[in-house]
PDB file of C-alpha atoms in Angstrom:
ATOM      1  CA  UNK L  67       0.000   0.000   0.000  1.00 38.00           C
ATOM      2  CA  UNK L  68       1.278   3.455  -0.856  1.00 40.00           C
ATOM      3  CA  UNK L  69       2.497   5.466   2.107  1.00 47.00           C
ATOM      4  CA  UNK L  70       0.763   8.615   3.265  1.00 55.00           C
ATOM      5  CA  UNK L  71       2.330  12.090   3.320  1.00 61.00           C
ATOM      6  CA  UNK L  72       3.541  11.788   6.928  1.00 61.00           C
ATOM      7  CA  UNK L  73       5.274   8.469   6.217  1.00 68.00           C
ATOM      8  CA  UNK L  74       6.891   9.927   3.102  1.00 72.00           C
ATOM      9  CA  UNK L  75       8.148  12.973   5.021  1.00 74.00           C
ATOM     10  CA  UNK L  76       9.701  10.804   7.737  1.00 75.00           C
ATOM     11  CA  UNK L  77      11.281   8.576   5.093  1.00 80.00           C
ATOM     12  CA  UNK L  78      12.792  11.502   3.198  1.00 80.00           C
ATOM     13  CA  UNK L  79      14.304  12.936   6.385  1.00 79.00           C
ATOM     14  CA  UNK L  80      16.005   9.582   6.964  1.00 82.00           C
ATOM     15  CA  UNK L  81      16.927   9.398   3.293  1.00 84.00           C
ATOM     16  CA  UNK L  82      18.947  12.622   3.534  1.00 81.00           C
ATOM     17  CA  UNK L  83      21.151  11.142   6.274  1.00 80.00           C
ATOM     18  CA  UNK L  84      21.411   7.801   4.462  1.00 84.00           C
ATOM     19  CA  UNK L  85      22.529   9.344   1.163  1.00 84.00           C
ATOM     20  CA  UNK L  86      25.007  11.680   2.851  1.00 81.00           C
ATOM     21  CA  UNK L  87      26.858   8.657   4.237  1.00 82.00           C
ATOM     22  CA  UNK L  88      26.666   6.663   0.972  1.00 86.00           C
ATOM     23  CA  UNK L  89      27.701   8.731  -2.058  1.00 85.00           C
ATOM     24  CA  UNK L  90      26.794   7.027  -5.332  1.00 88.00           C
ATOM     25  CA  UNK L  91      24.446   4.554  -3.633  1.00 89.00           C
ATOM     26  CA  UNK L  92      22.591   2.197  -5.953  1.00 91.00           C
ATOM     27  CA  UNK L  93      18.883   2.835  -6.444  1.00 90.00           C
ATOM     28  CA  UNK L  94      17.951  -0.804  -5.868  1.00 90.00           C
ATOM     29  CA  UNK L  95      19.975  -0.987  -2.636  1.00 89.00           C
ATOM     30  CA  UNK L  96      18.432   2.191  -1.216  1.00 88.00           C
ATOM     31  CA  UNK L  97      14.885   1.080  -2.115  1.00 87.00           C
ATOM     32  CA  UNK L  98      15.501  -2.283  -0.443  1.00 86.00           C
ATOM     33  CA  UNK L  99      16.902  -0.598   2.682  1.00 84.00           C
ATOM     34  CA  UNK L 100      13.799   1.575   3.075  1.00 82.00           C
ATOM     35  CA  UNK L 101      11.320  -1.165   2.163  1.00 82.00           C
ATOM     36  CA  UNK L 102       9.839   0.693  -0.810  1.00 85.00           C
ATOM     37  CA  UNK L 103       9.725   0.192  -4.568  1.00 87.00           C
ATOM     38  CA  UNK L 104      12.242   1.842  -6.880  1.00 87.00           C
ATOM     39  CA  UNK L 105       9.422   3.965  -8.337  1.00 86.00           C
ATOM     40  CA  UNK L 106       8.555   5.252  -4.860  1.00 85.00           C
ATOM     41  CA  UNK L 107      12.214   6.066  -4.251  1.00 87.00           C
ATOM     42  CA  UNK L 108      12.476   7.966  -7.549  1.00 87.00           C
ATOM     43  CA  UNK L 109       9.346   9.897  -6.527  1.00 84.00           C
ATOM     44  CA  UNK L 110      11.085  10.884  -3.262  1.00 84.00           C
ATOM     45  CA  UNK L 111      14.191  11.927  -5.175  1.00 84.00           C
ATOM     46  CA  UNK L 112      12.055  14.168  -7.379  1.00 84.00           C
ATOM     47  CA  UNK L 113      10.893  16.024  -4.248  1.00 82.00           C
ATOM     48  CA  UNK L 114      14.209  16.340  -2.395  1.00 80.00           C
ATOM     49  CA  UNK L 115      15.728  18.895  -4.837  1.00 78.00           C
ATOM     50  CA  UNK L 116      12.868  21.215  -3.825  1.00 75.00           C
ATOM     51  CA  UNK L 117      14.027  21.094  -0.174  1.00 75.00           C
ATOM     52  CA  UNK L 118      16.865  22.933   1.507  1.00 68.00           C
ATOM     53  CA  UNK L 119      17.848  25.436   4.161  1.00 61.00           C
ATOM     54  CA  UNK L 120      16.002  28.354   2.557  1.00 56.00           C
ATOM     55  CA  UNK L 121      12.726  28.635   0.683  1.00 50.00           C
ATOM     56  CA  UNK L 122      14.352  31.254  -1.556  1.00 50.00           C
ATOM     57  CA  UNK L 123      15.909  28.472  -3.605  1.00 50.00           C
ATOM     58  CA  UNK L 124      19.576  29.339  -3.151  1.00 53.00           C
ATOM     59  CA  UNK L 125      20.394  26.467  -0.797  1.00 67.00           C
ATOM     60  CA  UNK L 126      18.416  23.526  -2.178  1.00 76.00           C
ATOM     61  CA  UNK L 127      19.597  19.915  -2.119  1.00 77.00           C
ATOM     62  CA  UNK L 128      21.425  19.105  -5.352  1.00 80.00           C
ATOM     63  CA  UNK L 129      20.465  15.425  -5.632  1.00 83.00           C
ATOM     64  CA  UNK L 130      19.959  13.508  -8.872  1.00 83.00           C
ATOM     65  CA  UNK L 131      20.067   9.982 -10.247  1.00 86.00           C
ATOM     66  CA  UNK L 132      20.927   8.332 -13.538  1.00 84.00           C
ATOM     67  CA  UNK L 133      18.461   5.521 -12.770  1.00 83.00           C
ATOM     68  CA  UNK L 134      21.200   3.284 -11.380  1.00 89.00           C
ATOM     69  CA  UNK L 135      23.031   5.399  -8.781  1.00 91.00           C
ATOM     70  CA  UNK L 136      22.139   8.424  -6.673  1.00 90.00           C
ATOM     71  CA  UNK L 137      24.453  11.429  -6.495  1.00 86.00           C
ATOM     72  CA  UNK L 138      24.355  14.272  -3.969  1.00 83.00           C
ATOM     73  CA  UNK L 139      26.537  17.117  -5.200  1.00 81.00           C
ATOM     74  CA  UNK L 140      26.346  19.569  -2.282  1.00 79.00           C
ATOM     75  CA  UNK L 141      26.083  17.551   0.970  1.00 72.00           C
ATOM     76  CA  UNK L 142      28.400  19.909   2.859  1.00 71.00           C
ATOM     77  CA  UNK L 143      25.967  22.803   2.418  1.00 64.00           C
ATOM     78  CA  UNK L 144      23.453  21.087   4.706  1.00 60.00           C
ATOM     79  CA  UNK L 145      26.016  20.923   7.497  1.00 53.00           C
ATOM     80  CA  UNK L 146      26.448  24.712   7.573  1.00 56.00           C
ATOM     81  CA  UNK L 147      24.712  26.576  10.448  1.00 55.00           C
ATOM     82  CA  UNK L 148      21.167  27.605   9.552  1.00 56.00           C
ATOM     83  CA  UNK L 149      20.697  31.362   9.185  1.00 61.00           C
ATOM     84  CA  UNK L 150      17.105  32.582   9.265  1.00 66.00           C
ATOM     85  CA  UNK L 151      16.215  35.833   7.545  1.00 68.00           C
ATOM     86  CA  UNK L 152      13.912  38.363   9.248  1.00 70.00           C
ATOM     87  CA  UNK L 153      10.850  37.480   7.170  1.00 70.00           C
ATOM     88  CA  UNK L 154      11.419  33.743   7.744  1.00 72.00           C
ATOM     89  CA  UNK L 155      11.714  34.279  11.504  1.00 73.00           C
ATOM     90  CA  UNK L 156       8.533  36.385  11.536  1.00 75.00           C
ATOM     91  CA  UNK L 157       6.561  33.709   9.659  1.00 75.00           C
ATOM     92  CA  UNK L 158       7.787  30.960  12.005  1.00 76.00           C
ATOM     93  CA  UNK L 159       7.049  32.941  15.166  1.00 74.00           C
ATOM     94  CA  UNK L 160       3.528  33.930  14.083  1.00 74.00           C
ATOM     95  CA  UNK L 161       2.740  30.330  13.108  1.00 75.00           C
ATOM     96  CA  UNK L 162       4.206  28.921  16.340  1.00 76.00           C
ATOM     97  CA  UNK L 163       2.238  31.307  18.560  1.00 74.00           C
ATOM     98  CA  UNK L 164      -0.967  30.517  16.653  1.00 69.00           C
ATOM     99  CA  UNK L 165      -0.514  26.744  16.921  1.00 70.00           C
ATOM    100  CA  UNK L 166       0.223  27.079  20.643  1.00 70.00           C
ATOM    101  CA  UNK L 167      -3.318  28.429  21.166  1.00 64.00           C
ATOM    102  CA  UNK L 168      -5.076  25.476  19.517  1.00 61.00           C
ATOM    103  CA  UNK L 169      -7.520  23.921  22.012  1.00 53.00           C
ATOM    104  CA  UNK L 170      -6.754  20.367  20.871  1.00 54.00           C
ATOM    105  CA  UNK L 171      -2.993  20.589  21.481  1.00 60.00           C
ATOM    106  CA  UNK L 172      -1.657  18.275  24.191  1.00 67.00           C
ATOM    107  CA  UNK L 173      -0.092  20.153  27.085  1.00 70.00           C
ATOM    108  CA  UNK L 174       3.308  18.465  26.677  1.00 75.00           C
ATOM    109  CA  UNK L 175       3.362  19.454  22.998  1.00 75.00           C
ATOM    110  CA  UNK L 176       2.308  23.004  23.864  1.00 74.00           C
ATOM    111  CA  UNK L 177       5.140  23.379  26.378  1.00 79.00           C
ATOM    112  CA  UNK L 178       7.690  21.988  23.911  1.00 81.00           C
ATOM    113  CA  UNK L 179       6.453  24.434  21.259  1.00 79.00           C
ATOM    114  CA  UNK L 180       6.632  27.376  23.662  1.00 81.00           C
ATOM    115  CA  UNK L 181      10.229  26.467  24.594  1.00 84.00           C
ATOM    116  CA  UNK L 182      11.193  26.305  20.924  1.00 82.00           C
ATOM    117  CA  UNK L 183       9.425  29.626  20.299  1.00 80.00           C
ATOM    118  CA  UNK L 184      11.351  31.289  23.125  1.00 82.00           C
ATOM    119  CA  UNK L 185      14.664  30.116  21.662  1.00 80.00           C
ATOM    120  CA  UNK L 186      13.661  31.392  18.239  1.00 78.00           C
ATOM    121  CA  UNK L 187      12.641  34.762  19.719  1.00 76.00           C
ATOM    122  CA  UNK L 188      16.027  35.091  21.416  1.00 76.00           C
ATOM    123  CA  UNK L 189      17.847  34.395  18.158  1.00 73.00           C
ATOM    124  CA  UNK L 190      15.625  36.600  15.992  1.00 70.00           C
ATOM    125  CA  UNK L 191      16.216  40.000  17.557  1.00 69.00           C
ATOM    126  CA  UNK L 192      14.088  42.737  15.987  1.00 67.00           C
ATOM    127  CA  UNK L 193      12.093  40.193  13.959  1.00 59.00           C
ATOM    128  CA  UNK L 194      10.653  38.845  17.214  1.00 59.00           C
ATOM    129  CA  UNK L 195       9.194  42.221  18.217  1.00 62.00           C
ATOM    130  CA  UNK L 196       7.758  42.719  14.719  1.00 59.00           C
ATOM    131  CA  UNK L 197       6.050  39.323  14.790  1.00 57.00           C
ATOM    132  CA  UNK L 198       4.420  40.137  18.142  1.00 58.00           C
ATOM    133  CA  UNK L 199       2.214  42.688  16.331  1.00 56.00           C
ATOM    134  CA  UNK L 200       0.736  39.937  14.115  1.00 56.00           C
ATOM    135  CA  UNK L 201      -1.803  37.271  15.062  1.00 55.00           C
ATOM    136  CA  UNK L 202      -3.734  34.413  13.466  1.00 54.00           C
ATOM    137  CA  UNK L 203      -7.275  33.352  14.361  1.00 49.00           C
ATOM    138  CA  UNK L 204      -8.418  29.800  13.609  1.00 51.00           C
ATOM    139  CA  UNK L 205     -11.906  28.723  12.517  1.00 49.00           C
ATOM    140  CA  UNK L 206     -14.575  27.971  15.143  1.00 46.00           C
ATOM    141  CA  UNK L 207     -14.192  24.203  14.638  1.00 53.00           C
ATOM    142  CA  UNK L 208     -11.406  24.290  17.242  1.00 59.00           C
ATOM    143  CA  UNK L 209     -13.738  23.193  20.067  1.00 76.00           C
ATOM    144  CA  UNK L 210     -14.884  20.172  18.075  1.00 85.00           C
ATOM    145  CA  UNK L 211     -11.270  19.397  17.244  1.00 84.00           C
ATOM    146  CA  UNK L 212     -10.381  19.466  20.932  1.00 83.00           C
ATOM    147  CA  UNK L 213     -13.146  17.001  21.849  1.00 89.00           C
ATOM    148  CA  UNK L 214     -12.262  14.641  19.001  1.00 89.00           C
ATOM    149  CA  UNK L 215      -8.571  14.773  19.877  1.00 86.00           C
ATOM    150  CA  UNK L 216      -9.397  14.115  23.535  1.00 88.00           C
ATOM    151  CA  UNK L 217     -11.641  11.168  22.614  1.00 91.00           C
ATOM    152  CA  UNK L 218      -8.889   9.653  20.478  1.00 90.00           C
ATOM    153  CA  UNK L 219      -6.217  10.043  23.152  1.00 87.00           C
ATOM    154  CA  UNK L 220      -8.522   8.708  25.925  1.00 90.00           C
ATOM    155  CA  UNK L 221     -10.099   6.051  23.660  1.00 92.00           C
ATOM    156  CA  UNK L 222     -13.651   7.177  24.341  1.00 94.00           C
ATOM    157  CA  UNK L 223     -16.775   7.165  22.180  1.00 95.00           C
ATOM    158  CA  UNK L 224     -18.327  10.359  20.797  1.00 96.00           C
ATOM    159  CA  UNK L 225     -21.939  11.449  20.374  1.00 96.00           C
ATOM    160  CA  UNK L 226     -22.474  13.963  17.579  1.00 94.00           C
ATOM    161  CA  UNK L 227     -25.259  15.824  15.803  1.00 92.00           C
ATOM    162  CA  UNK L 228     -24.066  15.989  12.204  1.00 92.00           C
ATOM    163  CA  UNK L 229     -25.342  17.914   9.191  1.00 86.00           C
ATOM    164  CA  UNK L 230     -25.255  16.019   5.888  1.00 77.00           C
ATOM    165  CA  UNK L 231     -25.556  18.408   2.911  1.00 66.00           C
ATOM    166  CA  UNK L 232     -26.218  15.496   0.539  1.00 57.00           C
ATOM    167  CA  UNK L 233     -29.456  14.670   2.407  1.00 63.00           C
ATOM    168  CA  UNK L 234     -29.995  18.152   3.839  1.00 66.00           C
ATOM    169  CA  UNK L 235     -30.626  16.696   7.284  1.00 79.00           C
ATOM    170  CA  UNK L 236     -29.132  16.594  10.776  1.00 87.00           C
ATOM    171  CA  UNK L 237     -28.647  13.166  12.330  1.00 90.00           C
ATOM    172  CA  UNK L 238     -27.522  11.950  15.749  1.00 94.00           C
ATOM    173  CA  UNK L 239     -24.781   9.331  15.823  1.00 94.00           C
ATOM    174  CA  UNK L 240     -22.405   7.582  18.198  1.00 96.00           C
ATOM    175  CA  UNK L 241     -18.968   7.126  16.668  1.00 95.00           C
ATOM    176  CA  UNK L 242     -15.691   5.506  17.675  1.00 96.00           C
ATOM    177  CA  UNK L 243     -13.014   7.924  16.411  1.00 93.00           C
ATOM    178  CA  UNK L 244     -10.029   6.426  14.603  1.00 91.00           C
ATOM    179  CA  UNK L 245      -7.964   9.429  13.481  1.00 88.00           C
ATOM    180  CA  UNK L 246      -8.043  13.098  12.475  1.00 84.00           C
ATOM    181  CA  UNK L 247      -7.176  13.859   8.851  1.00 80.00           C
ATOM    182  CA  UNK L 248      -6.761  17.086   6.904  1.00 72.00           C
ATOM    183  CA  UNK L 249      -7.621  17.112   3.204  1.00 66.00           C
ATOM    184  CA  UNK L 250      -8.614  20.697   2.451  1.00 61.00           C
ATOM    185  CA  UNK L 251     -10.822  20.625   5.598  1.00 72.00           C
ATOM    186  CA  UNK L 252     -10.337  18.754   8.868  1.00 80.00           C
ATOM    187  CA  UNK L 253     -12.176  15.434   9.225  1.00 85.00           C
ATOM    188  CA  UNK L 254     -12.493  12.664  11.789  1.00 89.00           C
ATOM    189  CA  UNK L 255     -12.409   9.143  10.401  1.00 89.00           C
ATOM    190  CA  UNK L 256     -14.507   6.934  12.667  1.00 91.00           C
ATOM    191  CA  UNK L 257     -16.559   3.783  13.030  1.00 93.00           C
ATOM    192  CA  UNK L 258     -20.205   4.879  12.931  1.00 92.00           C
ATOM    193  CA  UNK L 259     -22.430   2.815  15.237  1.00 92.00           C
ATOM    194  CA  UNK L 260     -25.547   3.928  13.385  1.00 90.00           C
ATOM    195  CA  UNK L 261     -24.457   2.641   9.958  1.00 86.00           C
ATOM    196  CA  UNK L 262     -22.084  -0.054  11.311  1.00 88.00           C
ATOM    197  CA  UNK L 263     -19.424   1.100   8.852  1.00 86.00           C
ATOM    198  CA  UNK L 264     -16.412   3.372   8.615  1.00 85.00           C
ATOM    199  CA  UNK L 265     -17.404   6.980   7.895  1.00 86.00           C
ATOM    200  CA  UNK L 266     -15.639  10.327   7.595  1.00 85.00           C
ATOM    201  CA  UNK L 267     -17.142  13.444   9.234  1.00 89.00           C
ATOM    202  CA  UNK L 268     -16.150  17.036   8.472  1.00 86.00           C
ATOM    203  CA  UNK L 269     -15.589  18.927  11.722  1.00 88.00           C
ATOM    204  CA  UNK L 270     -17.254  22.157  10.630  1.00 84.00           C
ATOM    205  CA  UNK L 271     -20.484  20.195   9.972  1.00 87.00           C
ATOM    206  CA  UNK L 272     -20.679  18.888  13.549  1.00 90.00           C
ATOM    207  CA  UNK L 273     -23.521  20.838  15.160  1.00 89.00           C
ATOM    208  CA  UNK L 274     -23.012  19.371  18.652  1.00 91.00           C
ATOM    209  CA  UNK L 275     -20.540  16.967  20.224  1.00 93.00           C
ATOM    210  CA  UNK L 276     -20.133  15.106  23.546  1.00 94.00           C
ATOM    211  CA  UNK L 277     -17.344  12.862  24.798  1.00 94.00           C
ATOM    212  CA  UNK L 278     -19.026   9.793  26.291  1.00 95.00           C
ATOM    213  CA  UNK L 279     -17.884   7.653  29.198  1.00 94.00           C
ATOM    214  CA  UNK L 280     -18.226   4.522  27.081  1.00 94.00           C
ATOM    215  CA  UNK L 281     -14.890   3.285  25.700  1.00 94.00           C
ATOM    216  CA  UNK L 282     -14.212   3.566  22.000  1.00 93.00           C
ATOM    217  CA  UNK L 283     -13.877   0.167  20.336  1.00 90.00           C
ATOM    218  CA  UNK L 284     -13.650   0.498  16.552  1.00 89.00           C
ATOM    219  CA  UNK L 285     -13.012  -2.762  14.694  1.00 88.00           C
ATOM    220  CA  UNK L 286      -9.558  -3.307  13.229  1.00 84.00           C
ATOM    221  CA  UNK L 287      -9.601  -1.528   9.864  1.00 78.00           C
ATOM    222  CA  UNK L 288      -6.813  -0.841   7.408  1.00 76.00           C
ATOM    223  CA  UNK L 289      -6.080   2.893   7.259  1.00 75.00           C
ATOM    224  CA  UNK L 290      -6.709   4.266   3.798  1.00 68.00           C
ATOM    225  CA  UNK L 291      -4.101   6.170   1.820  1.00 63.00           C
ATOM    226  CA  UNK L 292      -5.725   9.582   1.324  1.00 60.00           C
ATOM    227  CA  UNK L 293      -3.048  10.988  -1.000  1.00 57.00           C
ATOM    228  CA  UNK L 294      -5.450  10.507  -3.945  1.00 54.00           C
ATOM    229  CA  UNK L 295      -8.281  12.333  -2.199  1.00 56.00           C
ATOM    230  CA  UNK L 296     -10.835  11.777   0.530  1.00 58.00           C
ATOM    231  CA  UNK L 297     -13.501  10.133  -1.649  1.00 58.00           C
ATOM    232  CA  UNK L 298     -12.230   6.809  -2.986  1.00 60.00           C
ATOM    233  CA  UNK L 299     -15.063   4.625  -4.345  1.00 61.00           C
ATOM    234  CA  UNK L 300     -14.925   0.896  -3.665  1.00 64.00           C
ATOM    235  CA  UNK L 301     -15.712  -1.879  -6.127  1.00 67.00           C
ATOM    236  CA  UNK L 302     -18.809  -2.890  -4.142  1.00 70.00           C
ATOM    237  CA  UNK L 303     -20.312   0.636  -4.189  1.00 76.00           C
ATOM    238  CA  UNK L 304     -23.477   1.156  -6.310  1.00 83.00           C
ATOM    239  CA  UNK L 305     -22.916   2.069  -9.965  1.00 87.00           C
ATOM    240  CA  UNK L 306     -24.260   5.331 -11.395  1.00 88.00           C
ATOM    241  CA  UNK L 307     -24.343   6.291 -15.086  1.00 91.00           C
ATOM    242  CA  UNK L 308     -24.355   9.972 -16.064  1.00 90.00           C
ATOM    243  CA  UNK L 309     -24.531  11.387 -19.592  1.00 92.00           C
ATOM    244  CA  UNK L 310     -23.130  14.887 -20.111  1.00 90.00           C
ATOM    245  CA  UNK L 311     -22.892  17.193 -23.089  1.00 90.00           C
ATOM    246  CA  UNK L 312     -19.749  19.120 -24.128  1.00 88.00           C
ATOM    247  CA  UNK L 313     -20.382  21.611 -21.331  1.00 86.00           C
ATOM    248  CA  UNK L 314     -20.363  18.869 -18.719  1.00 86.00           C
ATOM    249  CA  UNK L 315     -17.139  17.066 -19.646  1.00 88.00           C
ATOM    250  CA  UNK L 316     -15.562  18.546 -16.495  1.00 84.00           C
ATOM    251  CA  UNK L 317     -17.395  15.836 -14.487  1.00 85.00           C
ATOM    252  CA  UNK L 318     -14.890  13.238 -15.752  1.00 82.00           C
ATOM    253  CA  UNK L 319     -12.045  15.408 -14.443  1.00 76.00           C
ATOM    254  CA  UNK L 320     -13.461  15.976 -10.961  1.00 73.00           C
ATOM    255  CA  UNK L 321     -15.157  12.647 -10.156  1.00 76.00           C
ATOM    256  CA  UNK L 322     -13.312   9.289  -9.942  1.00 76.00           C
ATOM    257  CA  UNK L 323     -14.962   7.024 -12.512  1.00 80.00           C
ATOM    258  CA  UNK L 324     -14.766   3.548 -14.028  1.00 83.00           C
ATOM    259  CA  UNK L 325     -15.231   4.632 -17.634  1.00 88.00           C
ATOM    260  CA  UNK L 326     -15.987   7.655 -19.833  1.00 89.00           C
ATOM    261  CA  UNK L 327     -17.290   6.824 -23.310  1.00 91.00           C
ATOM    262  CA  UNK L 328     -17.369   9.454 -26.050  1.00 92.00           C
ATOM    263  CA  UNK L 329     -20.840  10.395 -27.359  1.00 91.00           C
ATOM    264  CA  UNK L 330     -21.609  11.585 -30.914  1.00 90.00           C
ATOM    265  CA  UNK L 331     -22.503  15.109 -29.740  1.00 87.00           C
ATOM    266  CA  UNK L 332     -19.102  15.597 -28.079  1.00 88.00           C
ATOM    267  CA  UNK L 333     -20.306  14.640 -24.639  1.00 90.00           C
ATOM    268  CA  UNK L 334     -19.501  11.667 -22.413  1.00 92.00           C
ATOM    269  CA  UNK L 335     -21.300   8.684 -20.903  1.00 93.00           C
ATOM    270  CA  UNK L 336     -19.636   8.389 -17.485  1.00 91.00           C
ATOM    271  CA  UNK L 337     -19.887   5.335 -15.235  1.00 91.00           C
ATOM    272  CA  UNK L 338     -18.869   5.884 -11.617  1.00 85.00           C
ATOM    273  CA  UNK L 339     -19.393   4.376  -8.174  1.00 84.00           C
ATOM    274  CA  UNK L 340     -20.385   6.027  -4.926  1.00 79.00           C
ATOM    275  CA  UNK L 341     -21.401   4.722  -1.478  1.00 73.00           C
ATOM    276  CA  UNK L 342     -24.237   7.292  -1.464  1.00 71.00           C
ATOM    277  CA  UNK L 343     -25.863   7.677  -4.919  1.00 74.00           C
ATOM    278  CA  UNK L 344     -28.360  10.211  -3.560  1.00 74.00           C
ATOM    279  CA  UNK L 345     -25.463  12.661  -3.124  1.00 71.00           C
ATOM    280  CA  UNK L 346     -25.314  12.931  -6.938  1.00 78.00           C
ATOM    281  CA  UNK L 347     -28.693  14.673  -7.099  1.00 79.00           C
ATOM    282  CA  UNK L 348     -26.859  17.912  -6.476  1.00 80.00           C
ATOM    283  CA  UNK L 349     -24.553  17.133  -9.400  1.00 81.00           C
ATOM    284  CA  UNK L 350     -27.582  16.652 -11.665  1.00 82.00           C
ATOM    285  CA  UNK L 351     -29.033  20.004 -10.579  1.00 82.00           C
ATOM    286  CA  UNK L 352     -25.692  21.694 -11.133  1.00 81.00           C
ATOM    287  CA  UNK L 353     -25.385  20.251 -14.633  1.00 84.00           C
ATOM    288  CA  UNK L 354     -28.807  21.534 -15.733  1.00 83.00           C
ATOM    289  CA  UNK L 355     -29.013  21.264 -19.532  1.00 84.00           C
ATOM    290  CA  UNK L 356     -25.432  19.960 -19.697  1.00 87.00           C
ATOM    291  CA  UNK L 357     -26.225  16.490 -18.382  1.00 87.00           C
ATOM    292  CA  UNK L 358     -28.549  14.030 -16.669  1.00 88.00           C
ATOM    293  CA  UNK L 359     -28.512  10.796 -14.658  1.00 88.00           C
ATOM    294  CA  UNK L 360     -29.289   7.693 -16.717  1.00 89.00           C
ATOM    295  CA  UNK L 361     -29.132   4.963 -14.067  1.00 88.00           C
ATOM    296  CA  UNK L 362     -30.235   3.828 -11.582  1.00 88.00           C
ATOM    297  CA  UNK L 363     -33.778   4.744 -12.581  1.00 87.00           C
ATOM    298  CA  UNK L 364     -34.795   5.675  -9.040  1.00 86.00           C
ATOM    299  CA  UNK L 365     -31.990   8.211  -8.744  1.00 83.00           C
ATOM    300  CA  UNK L 366     -32.833   9.680 -12.169  1.00 85.00           C
ATOM    301  CA  UNK L 367     -36.472  10.122 -11.089  1.00 87.00           C
ATOM    302  CA  UNK L 368     -35.368  11.660  -7.777  1.00 84.00           C
ATOM    303  CA  UNK L 369     -33.137  14.150  -9.611  1.00 82.00           C
ATOM    304  CA  UNK L 370     -35.982  15.149 -11.964  1.00 86.00           C
ATOM    305  CA  UNK L 371     -38.328  15.651  -9.000  1.00 85.00           C
ATOM    306  CA  UNK L 372     -35.747  17.812  -7.241  1.00 81.00           C
ATOM    307  CA  UNK L 373     -35.353  19.936 -10.384  1.00 82.00           C
ATOM    308  CA  UNK L 374     -39.162  20.393 -10.682  1.00 84.00           C
ATOM    309  CA  UNK L 375     -39.424  21.415  -7.019  1.00 84.00           C
ATOM    310  CA  UNK L 376     -36.655  23.960  -7.517  1.00 79.00           C
ATOM    311  CA  UNK L 377     -38.420  25.442 -10.563  1.00 80.00           C
ATOM    312  CA  UNK L 378     -41.742  25.591  -8.701  1.00 82.00           C
ATOM    313  CA  UNK L 379     -40.043  27.442  -5.864  1.00 77.00           C
ATOM    314  CA  UNK L 380     -38.789  30.063  -8.336  1.00 74.00           C
ATOM    315  CA  UNK L 381     -42.280  30.361  -9.880  1.00 68.00           C
ATOM    316  CA  UNK L 382     -43.757  30.880  -6.437  1.00 62.00           C
ATOM    317  CA  UNK L 383     -41.239  33.601  -5.644  1.00 55.00           C
ATOM    318  CA  UNK L 384     -42.041  35.363  -8.942  1.00 51.00           C
TER     319      UNK L 384
END
């Protein structure tokens, strides 16, 4: 299974030390040492030249490969003492102070961050006083984040009232949280006791939350690789067929799909899978004249009814 972004970051940090001690190392040997494929290693090597001691680009890692061996041409530059410019110090200090105020941060982590911030302030001089005049305010989901983080660390179940835009309804659920993830927004991946399945809940859609006394006991599930996006249809999910005209071809770019067949008018017949077909009603309304749902028949009828209700609402307003 492909590694997630955190695993890749940890691996690349170790890779820097490994390559420094082994100039001209063979690609196959390095891949074997890190337990990854050669393609995954080459992908890491494509990222490393974008890293360095300054985001200005003057001190980046000069690492390349000929497909057989890996060469690092400026390893001594990394060993030089790091010098932070005023704008870099300001950005780091503002970010550090903001993160230190997060309600979900563990106290030990907060204290470690504050100690590091104090050292950075002492080394930054005038930049430290300039950064003190800046502040960052986080979204109001922080309280939900804190409760979810607490439930995960204490292994306790959560009760939530959750708004689902696909169904336009608020439901009450008990969930066993598994992990927090960030993919554009912040989500909690959890085992939902109502649906008896793994579900993902966006924190800013949680209307109310309580940490329960009951212990959290999610079944053993394999953590998904979210590098390809949060929504990853499974083979057993229901199949939906959508036909779009030339103006709706963007659907094939934004929605994971099984197939996209060309139509004579320049449109596409798109076959995709989703665990919740009803969520595609909104897609049908958005497409308007540029497309429609072909199958399943019940979903097509539901989409047409939703469109009629929307038109009637406009007629009533007029």
